[in-house]
Amino acid sequence: MGRALILALDQGTTSTRAILFDHEGRAVAEAGRPLRQSYPHDGWVEHDAEEIAAACVAVIREAVEKSGCEVSDVAALGVTNQRETVVIWDKATGRPIHPAIVWQDRRTAEACEKLRKDGKEERVTAVTGLLLDPYFSATKIAWLLDNVPGARARAEAGQLLAGTMDAWTIWKLTGGARHVTDATNASRTLLFDIQTQDWSDEMLDLFGVPRALLPQVLDCAADFGEVGAQVLGRPLPIRGVAGDQQAALMGQGCIRPGEMKATYGTGCFMLINTGTTRAVSASRLLTTVAARVDGQATYALEGSIFVAGAAIQWLGEGLGVTGGPRAAEALARAAKADHGVVVVPAFTGLGAPWWDAKARGAIFGLTRDAGLPEIAAATYDASALQSRDLIEAMRADAPDAFTGEAELRIDGGMSKSAWFSQRLADLTGLPVARASYQETTALGAALFAGLGAGLYDSLEAAAKARPSAEDLKPAMPVHAREAAYARWLDAVPRVRS
């Protein structure tokens, strides 16, 4: 095949990176730039979209230069991005009308609450698979149209464009030639009908968003245009796009029903592929597009844990455990067996399946002989026990996805710990596959691009390039696992608002 390389652009919340992969999914070179956060008011989070666009060009050039390869060796570019973050820009000048509003931003909470009180959420969920929350893009777009002077009139006159970070970066990289997104990013906007796979006129009307603002929605592996020759000296085809969590799902090879992955960073995102079945959640999990290839959409259930790695940071910052995660883990491993301590790290509320924003954290089961080691161990276990909450909710919502041998594929910072990964297997009762290569998000974007460029002849062939994994089997006796989970289920209601 020669040296067919694939470049992945990973536009994240705190950095923008480019990683060059070979056909077997091995990283060849990478480059990155940090991204500044702006907090103009309480609960507001913004990015400079022009800074993001400039960083994309810089890291693409640097990664190719570092590799020592010819630009002609790079077959395609794949793009993955922080989901839900949105920007509106002038179609003629390419200048944003306002800083990008980041997914974490809460300025539209009241607008969401009003729609909820008006009884709109059930219909919104039926069409989009999502909940009414400022996390998603629609109310952000509406806020920009209503608060930037003249924006709504300019939008209705067809003078403005809107998009998530994939659409913005592609528009800039193609010199304004293409205004496109993919189905996974579209499915995070509250404006996309995940059944018909098109923008929903009903949702556009509900949120007050003109259709002319929005990009064309393509498959995850498709022709998204070309990076202009001014970037690398010759055009580069853009052939794959997916939002970060869906890209990681692909990077972990989760392309069949029942295959699931969890990324343990500051929080945790867990997704299970439900195939062509759009599962309806009784636990208020999100139903989202997992991928769309050859016009066929597949779906996923998604749940989030607000606090995972952040709880390990708390051990250092809040309880004075010095030495970082390695020291925290050593402390946890020194805990007495069967100590009975439970930590519920609801520092910013509880996510799925509890959904209680006003819940607050607590420690239960302290005795005279319990100390920092036991609290540290219970803090690690909280991520595993919250993961089991999500797994049980997914099992109830999508029983058909659990008919085979279930396995949890993991990546992210906490997964680098073999000890935590084993605790995860023990406390969930599922085999855990720990990825040997952590940048599964960028890899997933590269695999979609390789599929779009014809380097792989099928989704299955692309998925075979996923990294090798260390397989961990549950070793804890069933009665001990169930006793630990029972203590957790007793503790959580005690912190509910």
XYZ file of C-alpha atoms in Angstrom:
497
model
C 0.000 0.000 0.000
C 3.019 2.324 0.356
C 3.132 4.874 3.090
C -0.536 5.788 3.393
C -0.768 8.100 6.404
C -3.884 9.648 7.951
C -3.865 12.948 9.836
C -6.282 13.492 12.719
C -7.192 16.961 13.995
C -8.476 16.814 17.581
C -10.010 20.163 18.551
C -10.605 19.788 22.286
C -11.751 21.947 25.178
C -8.286 22.680 26.573
C -6.062 22.057 23.535
C -5.955 21.570 19.779
C -3.798 18.698 18.543
C -2.895 16.937 15.331
C -1.703 13.319 15.264
C -0.442 11.477 12.181
C -1.255 7.749 12.058
C -0.162 4.957 9.766
C -2.560 2.447 8.212
C -2.258 0.118 11.242
C -3.349 2.853 13.667
C 0.132 3.593 15.018
C 0.980 7.218 15.865
C 3.818 8.632 13.738
C 3.997 12.267 14.894
C 1.924 14.788 16.812
C 1.726 18.475 17.679
C -0.437 20.501 20.057
C -1.406 23.976 21.220
C -3.106 24.869 24.518
C -6.461 26.680 24.331
C -7.322 29.609 26.596
C -10.606 29.564 28.494
C -12.532 32.772 29.164
C -15.040 33.214 32.009
C -16.662 36.659 31.493
C -19.472 36.024 34.015
C -20.414 33.383 36.570
C -21.373 30.219 34.684
C -20.184 31.561 31.325
C -17.377 29.799 29.404
C -16.066 31.081 26.070
C -13.334 30.381 23.521
C -11.752 32.595 20.870
C -12.811 30.855 17.636
C -10.092 32.636 15.639
C -7.482 31.292 18.082
C -8.866 27.793 17.471
C -8.711 28.220 13.683
C -5.104 29.454 13.824
C -4.113 26.587 16.133
C -5.634 24.046 13.722
C -3.415 25.307 10.886
C -0.335 25.420 13.142
C -0.655 21.874 14.520
C -1.436 20.373 11.103
C 1.744 21.909 9.679
C 3.860 20.965 12.697
C 2.727 17.324 12.813
C 3.524 16.802 9.130
C 6.897 18.550 9.497
C 7.797 16.456 12.571
C 6.988 13.217 10.728
C 9.515 13.934 7.993
C 7.060 12.572 5.441
C 5.970 14.140 2.189
C 2.561 15.810 2.138
C 1.717 13.391 -0.694
C 2.076 10.526 1.844
C -0.934 11.877 3.787
C -4.079 10.388 2.261
C -6.687 12.285 4.253
C -7.561 14.394 7.284
C -10.069 13.358 9.950
C -11.583 15.896 12.367
C -12.886 15.364 15.882
C -13.969 18.060 18.285
C -15.378 19.180 21.609
C -19.096 18.653 21.114
C -21.888 21.239 21.590
C -19.541 24.271 21.613
C -20.899 26.675 19.001
C -19.905 29.802 17.068
C -21.708 32.110 14.624
C -19.737 33.928 11.947
C -20.196 36.329 9.047
C -20.482 34.426 5.757
C -18.708 37.187 3.785
C -15.845 38.117 6.114
C -15.420 34.853 8.055
C -15.274 36.794 11.313
C -17.138 35.438 14.368
C -19.842 37.773 15.679
C -19.076 36.763 19.287
C -16.699 34.374 21.108
C -17.630 30.691 20.850
C -19.928 29.523 23.656
C -18.457 26.365 25.204
C -20.401 23.200 26.067
C -19.792 23.863 29.792
C -21.522 27.270 29.626
C -24.705 27.613 31.736
C -26.003 31.042 30.632
C -29.123 29.546 29.022
C -30.228 27.549 32.074
C -33.292 29.759 32.616
C -34.365 29.404 28.979
C -34.147 25.618 29.300
C -36.091 25.675 32.565
C -38.850 27.768 30.989
C -39.216 25.312 28.099
C -39.295 22.461 30.602
C -42.030 24.145 32.641
C -43.949 24.701 29.401
C -43.989 20.935 28.923
C -41.637 20.840 25.934
C -39.001 18.366 27.150
C -40.875 15.154 26.329
C -41.251 16.208 22.700
C -37.651 17.462 22.494
C -36.402 14.084 23.761
C -38.662 12.188 21.354
C -37.191 14.037 18.356
C -33.552 14.578 19.387
C -32.829 11.913 22.017
C -31.526 14.653 24.320
C -32.707 16.499 27.431
C -33.417 20.210 27.774
C -30.098 21.462 29.080
C -27.817 24.448 28.362
C -25.094 21.854 27.651
C -26.442 21.456 24.098
C -26.101 23.915 21.215
C -29.617 25.156 20.360
C -30.168 27.609 23.220
C -26.591 28.875 22.768
C -27.349 29.749 19.120
C -30.637 31.409 20.119
C -28.846 33.424 22.826
C -26.303 34.717 20.294
C -29.043 35.696 17.829
C -30.958 37.552 20.541
C -28.044 39.223 22.332
C -25.609 40.262 19.597
C -27.030 43.471 18.053
C -28.520 42.841 14.616
C -27.615 39.148 14.600
C -31.123 37.741 14.166
C -31.912 40.036 11.229
C -28.576 39.171 9.591
C -29.211 35.458 10.141
C -32.659 35.650 8.576
C -31.148 37.535 5.626
C -28.715 34.648 5.066
C -25.611 36.651 6.020
C -24.475 34.457 8.949
C -23.434 30.840 9.443
C -23.411 28.765 12.632
C -21.716 25.557 13.580
C -20.041 23.379 16.156
C -16.233 23.366 16.169
C -15.962 20.782 13.385
C -18.055 22.934 11.027
C -16.097 26.079 11.951
C -12.642 24.528 11.486
C -13.613 22.850 8.194
C -15.047 26.139 6.874
C -11.777 27.881 7.743
C -9.503 25.087 6.450
C -11.373 24.922 3.134
C -11.219 28.700 2.705
C -14.978 29.027 3.179
C -15.745 26.482 0.449
C -17.635 24.011 2.651
C -20.173 24.508 5.460
C -20.624 20.919 6.655
C -20.895 18.824 9.778
C -21.440 15.134 10.485
C -24.406 13.296 11.968
C -22.785 12.726 15.388
C -22.161 16.436 15.955
C -25.572 17.358 14.542
C -27.162 14.958 17.016
C -25.811 17.060 19.933
C -27.495 20.334 18.960
C -31.156 19.764 20.036
C -32.023 20.679 16.424
C -31.521 17.315 14.672
C -34.140 14.605 14.230
C -32.126 11.464 14.919
C -34.772 9.274 13.279
C -35.110 11.128 9.944
C -31.422 12.194 10.069
C -32.154 15.799 9.122
C -32.582 19.148 10.822
C -36.012 19.222 12.470
C -38.280 22.098 11.387
C -40.191 21.593 14.640
C -37.062 22.050 16.780
C -35.785 24.939 14.640
C -39.100 26.696 15.262
C -39.117 25.868 18.998
C -35.630 27.289 19.564
C -35.895 30.114 17.023
C -32.983 29.048 14.805
C -33.157 29.791 11.046
C -32.302 26.705 8.937
C -30.082 28.827 6.640
C -27.576 29.206 9.511
C -26.875 25.499 9.734
C -24.387 23.275 7.887
C -25.115 20.361 5.591
C -25.083 17.065 7.530
C -22.885 14.291 6.082
C -21.899 10.755 7.081
C -18.906 10.300 9.412
C -16.876 8.999 6.442
C -17.568 11.348 3.524
C -16.190 14.112 1.317
C -15.948 17.198 3.554
C -13.877 19.157 1.025
C -10.159 19.875 0.946
C -7.746 21.698 3.201
C -6.532 24.597 1.040
C -3.082 24.424 -0.509
C -2.021 27.438 1.574
C -1.827 25.202 4.673
C 0.480 22.384 3.495
C 1.500 23.460 -0.013
C -1.006 21.159 -1.684
C -4.684 20.293 -1.037
C -5.499 17.601 1.545
C -8.860 15.784 1.415
C -10.996 15.893 4.580
C -12.716 12.503 4.669
C -13.859 11.846 8.259
C -15.586 13.743 11.087
C -17.058 12.716 14.456
C -17.670 14.367 17.833
C -15.094 13.450 20.458
C -16.992 10.738 22.345
C -18.241 9.076 19.162
C -14.732 9.245 17.714
C -13.446 7.513 20.865
C -16.175 4.876 20.441
C -14.773 4.201 16.960
C -11.186 4.351 18.229
C -12.099 1.626 20.714
C -13.615 -0.474 17.917
C -17.141 -0.325 19.378
C -19.019 -0.749 16.093
C -21.409 -3.580 17.053
C -24.430 -3.584 19.394
C -23.397 -4.196 23.002
C -19.840 -2.887 22.593
C -19.187 -0.037 25.019
C -16.429 2.288 26.101
C -15.803 4.600 29.021
C -13.345 7.496 29.060
C -12.133 8.376 32.563
C -10.899 11.967 32.588
C -12.038 14.768 34.874
C -15.462 13.158 34.561
C -16.438 10.036 32.686
C -18.360 9.503 29.454
C -19.753 6.026 28.854
C -21.391 4.990 25.570
C -22.880 1.695 24.467
C -23.552 0.941 20.821
C -27.203 -0.127 20.340
C -26.895 -0.693 16.579
C -29.764 0.447 14.371
C -32.080 0.322 17.395
C -32.766 3.731 18.871
C -33.148 2.845 22.555
C -35.507 4.992 24.622
C -34.120 5.577 28.107
C -36.223 5.365 31.248
C -33.189 6.605 33.213
C -32.778 9.871 31.285
C -29.663 8.645 29.539
C -29.035 10.375 26.218
C -29.854 8.663 22.937
C -27.352 9.837 20.368
C -25.982 8.969 16.932
C -22.994 6.629 17.365
C -21.987 6.863 13.698
C -23.442 7.210 10.222
C -21.715 5.287 7.446
C -23.033 4.684 3.904
C -26.200 6.530 4.902
C -26.969 4.084 7.744
C -27.172 5.580 11.231
C -26.308 3.541 14.292
C -27.170 4.722 17.781
C -25.724 4.784 21.280
C -26.903 5.368 24.806
C -24.669 7.832 26.618
C -24.285 8.519 30.308
C -21.926 10.860 32.098
C -20.309 10.885 35.517
C -19.592 14.463 36.568
C -16.671 13.623 38.856
C -14.150 10.851 38.182
C -10.503 11.963 37.972
C -11.571 15.223 39.637
C -12.171 13.226 42.826
C -8.549 12.065 42.782
C -7.496 15.722 42.425
C -9.683 16.472 45.451
C -7.674 13.988 47.531
C -4.653 16.214 46.943
C -6.220 19.661 46.975
C -8.900 19.018 49.613
C -7.344 16.421 51.897
C -3.662 17.257 51.464
C -2.507 14.027 49.804
C 0.719 15.171 48.126
C 2.499 13.506 45.221
C -0.278 13.412 42.638
C -2.307 10.428 41.397
C 0.523 7.946 41.975
C 0.706 8.841 45.663
C -3.099 8.811 45.963
C -3.216 5.329 44.461
C -0.472 4.053 46.795
C -2.481 5.386 49.736
C -5.671 3.717 48.472
C -3.914 0.371 48.026
C -2.888 0.510 51.689
C -6.523 0.632 52.863
C -7.878 -2.120 55.098
C -9.991 -4.726 53.332
C -13.755 -4.495 53.959
C -13.361 -1.019 55.466
C -16.975 -0.095 54.666
C -16.234 3.563 53.835
C -18.267 5.063 50.983
C -17.419 8.377 49.298
C -20.126 9.981 47.143
C -18.219 12.686 45.203
C -21.261 14.787 44.258
C -19.194 17.990 44.262
C -21.230 19.452 41.389
C -24.325 17.295 41.720
C -25.014 13.812 40.386
C -25.205 12.894 36.705
C -26.958 9.925 35.117
C -28.999 8.075 36.204
C -29.696 10.220 39.305
C -29.785 13.685 37.698
C -29.652 15.800 40.815
C -27.746 19.060 40.248
C -28.197 20.120 43.883
C -26.867 16.927 45.472
C -23.613 17.396 47.375
C -20.804 15.042 48.331
C -20.441 13.087 51.566
C -18.407 10.374 53.263
C -20.216 7.490 55.000
C -19.174 4.554 57.140
C -16.354 6.206 59.074
C -15.165 4.309 62.154
C -12.374 4.968 64.639
C -9.901 2.892 62.610
C -10.756 4.488 59.248
C -8.341 7.097 57.920
C -6.984 8.616 54.752
C -6.169 5.259 53.094
C -9.779 4.109 53.423
C -11.129 7.464 52.187
C -8.717 7.320 49.226
C -9.785 3.767 48.343
C -13.458 4.724 48.579
C -12.811 7.730 46.324
C -11.398 5.502 43.588
C -14.230 3.007 44.095
C -16.789 5.788 43.594
C -15.872 5.975 39.891
C -16.309 2.222 39.538
C -19.630 2.235 41.426
C -20.969 5.154 39.382
C -19.932 3.209 36.286
C -22.032 0.312 37.505
C -24.980 2.718 37.934
C -24.651 3.601 34.243
C -24.223 -0.026 33.162
C -27.344 -1.094 35.081
C -29.322 1.783 33.522
C -28.089 0.827 30.059
C -28.923 -2.828 30.684
C -32.493 -1.844 31.596
C -32.869 0.550 28.632
C -31.264 -1.641 25.961
C -31.498 -5.290 27.072
C -30.896 -6.540 23.516
C -27.427 -4.970 23.590
C -26.459 -7.163 26.555
C -27.333 -10.547 25.081
C -23.705 -11.417 24.312
C -20.558 -11.335 26.439
C -20.374 -7.710 27.607
C -17.018 -5.981 27.983
C -16.106 -2.456 29.038
C -13.337 -0.850 26.951
C -11.641 1.983 28.798
C -9.280 4.876 28.158
C -8.459 8.236 29.764
C -6.160 9.237 32.588
C -7.522 6.967 35.328
C -7.282 3.918 33.048
C -3.499 4.234 33.110
C -3.714 2.692 36.584
C -3.797 -1.103 36.354
C -5.021 -1.212 39.960
C -8.022 1.060 39.292
C -8.800 -0.853 36.104
C -8.954 -4.085 38.120
C -11.206 -2.432 40.737
C -13.450 -1.372 37.876
C -13.739 -4.972 36.705
C -14.305 -6.201 40.263
C -17.018 -3.675 41.167
C -18.911 -3.724 37.849
C -18.638 -7.469 37.356
C -17.627 -6.963 33.722
C -14.382 -7.791 31.938
C -12.407 -4.589 31.315
C -10.206 -3.983 28.264
C -7.626 -1.290 29.004
C -6.400 0.428 25.826
C -2.630 0.380 25.329
C -2.838 3.664 23.373
C -4.783 6.443 25.057
C -5.481 8.844 22.166
C -8.507 6.880 20.987
C -10.446 10.044 20.092
C -7.894 11.153 17.499
C -7.500 7.567 16.301
C -11.261 7.285 15.750
C -11.235 10.420 13.582
C -8.331 8.971 11.595
C -10.160 5.655 11.092
C -13.277 7.424 9.787
C -11.054 9.442 7.426
C -9.277 6.290 6.279
C -12.646 4.725 5.545
C -13.759 7.853 3.669
C -10.531 7.878 1.652
C -10.835 4.199 0.706
C -7.832 3.032 2.754
C -10.153 0.630 4.558
C -12.804 -1.221 2.587
C -15.257 -1.521 5.484
C -16.049 -0.254 8.968
C -14.896 -3.625 10.315
C -11.523 -3.304 8.572
C -11.037 0.176 10.024
C -11.983 -0.981 13.522
C -9.274 -3.657 13.418
C -6.715 -0.853 13.693
C -7.813 -0.164 17.292
C -5.009 -0.428 19.862
C -4.223 -3.637 21.656
C -5.754 -3.906 25.115
C -4.953 -5.488 28.454
C -7.860 -7.700 29.480
C -8.831 -7.708 33.153
C -11.362 -10.174 34.562
C -13.471 -9.642 37.690
C -11.700 -11.337 40.615
C -13.853 -10.164 43.550
C -16.335 -12.700 44.962
C -19.900 -11.942 43.893
C -21.143 -11.497 47.484
C -18.431 -8.901 48.198
C -19.232 -7.011 44.970
C -22.949 -6.930 45.721
C -22.329 -5.841 49.322
C -20.181 -2.923 48.083
C -22.857 -1.907 45.585
C -25.572 -2.157 48.250
C -23.591 0.228 50.479
C -23.325 2.628 47.526
C -27.059 2.445 46.794
C -27.738 3.147 50.469
C -25.401 6.169 50.496
C -26.509 7.962 47.320
C -30.087 8.788 48.437
C -28.626 10.386 51.563
C -26.939 13.126 49.502
C -29.919 13.787 47.232
C -31.455 17.236 47.382
